[in-house]
Amino acid sequence: MFRRNIFYNVEEKNRLVMCDNIVLGDVTEKKEKVLELFHTTEGWIARYTGMTGSGEYVEREEAHNIHGEDIEDVKRKALEVWGSELKLEDVKVVVHK
């Protein structure tokens, strides 16, 4: 899995504790994009790790009840959840049955 160095900057202001999550390192550096698909009775669950089409990095984010005509259609529809700019050939796909 991806390794991150996480530090917390904690300070007290007006009797409230403020905590900033600081991630060291560039999360936009080239990391593998992974789409995992899990078949359920209600459809497919997709779990994605990588950069989204909007430029945000997500880790193991899920989308539920994805349907398609065949597995290739399910892969395309699942990936569209995280951005239409993402290309299937740029993503490692793991299908769990």
Short mmCIF file of C-alpha atoms in Angstrom, two decimals:
data_model
loop_
_atom_site.label_atom_id
_atom_site.label_comp_id
_atom_site.label_asym_id
_atom_site.label_seq_id
_atom_site.Cartn_x
_atom_site.Cartn_y
_atom_site.Cartn_z
CA MET A 1 0.00 0.00 0.00
CA PHE A 2 1.04 3.60 -0.27
CA ARG A 3 3.18 5.04 2.49
CA ARG A 4 2.60 8.52 3.86
CA ASN A 5 4.27 10.48 6.61
CA ILE A 6 1.51 12.15 8.59
CA PHE A 7 2.14 14.76 11.24
CA TYR A 8 -0.39 16.74 13.20
CA ASN A 9 0.03 20.43 13.98
CA VAL A 10 -1.91 21.00 17.19
CA GLU A 11 -2.52 24.37 18.84
CA GLU A 12 -5.03 25.76 21.26
CA LYS A 13 -7.08 28.84 20.35
CA ASN A 14 -9.84 30.24 22.54
CA ARG A 15 -10.04 26.99 24.51
CA LEU A 16 -10.48 24.97 21.31
CA VAL A 17 -7.87 22.53 20.12
CA MET A 18 -7.14 23.01 16.43
CA CYS A 19 -5.52 20.11 14.61
CA ASP A 20 -4.19 20.28 11.05
CA ASN A 21 -3.41 17.07 9.21
CA ILE A 22 -0.13 17.62 7.38
CA VAL A 23 0.88 15.08 4.74
CA LEU A 24 4.53 15.27 3.78
CA GLY A 25 5.49 14.40 0.25
CA ASP A 26 3.77 15.07 -3.03
CA VAL A 27 0.62 12.94 -3.24
CA THR A 28 0.39 13.82 -6.91
CA GLU A 29 3.62 11.99 -7.65
CA LYS A 30 3.16 9.06 -9.98
CA LYS A 31 1.35 6.39 -8.00
CA GLU A 32 -0.54 3.41 -9.24
CA LYS A 33 -4.25 3.90 -9.86
CA VAL A 34 -6.23 0.87 -8.71
CA LEU A 35 -9.90 0.07 -9.28
CA GLU A 36 -11.24 -2.91 -7.33
CA LEU A 37 -14.64 -4.39 -8.17
CA PHE A 38 -16.70 -6.57 -5.81
CA HIS A 39 -19.83 -8.38 -7.03
CA THR A 40 -22.88 -8.29 -4.73
CA THR A 41 -26.55 -9.20 -5.12
CA GLU A 42 -27.41 -5.49 -5.57
CA GLY A 43 -24.76 -4.86 -8.23
CA TRP A 44 -21.07 -4.07 -8.09
CA ILE A 45 -19.12 -2.16 -5.44
CA ALA A 46 -16.14 -0.22 -6.79
CA ARG A 47 -13.18 0.85 -4.66
CA TYR A 48 -10.71 3.32 -6.15
CA THR A 49 -7.27 4.52 -5.09
CA GLY A 50 -5.43 7.20 -7.07
CA MET A 51 -5.83 10.64 -8.58
CA THR A 52 -9.36 11.57 -9.63
CA GLY A 53 -10.31 13.49 -12.73
CA SER A 54 -10.58 16.64 -10.60
CA GLY A 55 -6.98 16.26 -9.35
CA GLU A 56 -7.83 15.01 -5.85
CA TYR A 57 -6.04 11.97 -4.40
CA VAL A 58 -8.38 9.37 -2.87
CA GLU A 59 -7.52 6.16 -1.10
CA ARG A 60 -9.93 3.21 -1.09
CA GLU A 61 -12.97 5.37 -1.79
CA GLU A 62 -16.10 3.33 -2.54
CA ALA A 63 -19.10 3.60 -4.86
CA HIS A 64 -22.03 1.17 -4.61
CA ASN A 65 -24.73 -0.35 -6.86
CA ILE A 66 -22.91 -0.08 -10.17
CA HIS A 67 -24.54 -1.98 -13.03
CA GLY A 68 -23.50 -2.74 -16.60
CA GLU A 69 -24.18 -4.98 -19.57
CA ASP A 70 -20.91 -6.88 -19.08
CA ILE A 71 -17.76 -6.60 -16.96
CA GLU A 72 -16.13 -4.12 -19.36
CA ASP A 73 -19.19 -1.87 -19.10
CA VAL A 74 -19.08 -2.14 -15.29
CA LYS A 75 -15.39 -1.13 -15.31
CA ARG A 76 -16.09 1.94 -17.46
CA LYS A 77 -19.11 3.04 -15.41
CA ALA A 78 -17.24 2.54 -12.14
CA LEU A 79 -14.29 4.61 -13.30
CA GLU A 80 -16.61 7.43 -14.43
CA VAL A 81 -17.55 7.93 -10.77
CA TRP A 82 -14.07 9.37 -10.18
CA GLY A 83 -13.85 11.37 -13.40
CA SER A 84 -14.60 10.99 -17.07
CA GLU A 85 -11.01 12.03 -17.84
CA LEU A 86 -9.65 8.79 -16.38
CA LYS A 87 -8.78 6.13 -18.93
CA LEU A 88 -9.31 2.45 -18.22
CA GLU A 89 -5.93 1.53 -19.73
CA ASP A 90 -4.18 3.75 -17.13
CA VAL A 91 -5.78 1.94 -14.17
CA LYS A 92 -5.00 -1.46 -12.67
CA VAL A 93 -8.34 -3.29 -12.36
CA VAL A 94 -8.86 -6.11 -9.84
CA VAL A 95 -12.16 -8.03 -10.04
CA HIS A 96 -13.24 -9.93 -6.90
CA LYS A 97 -16.07 -12.38 -7.56
#
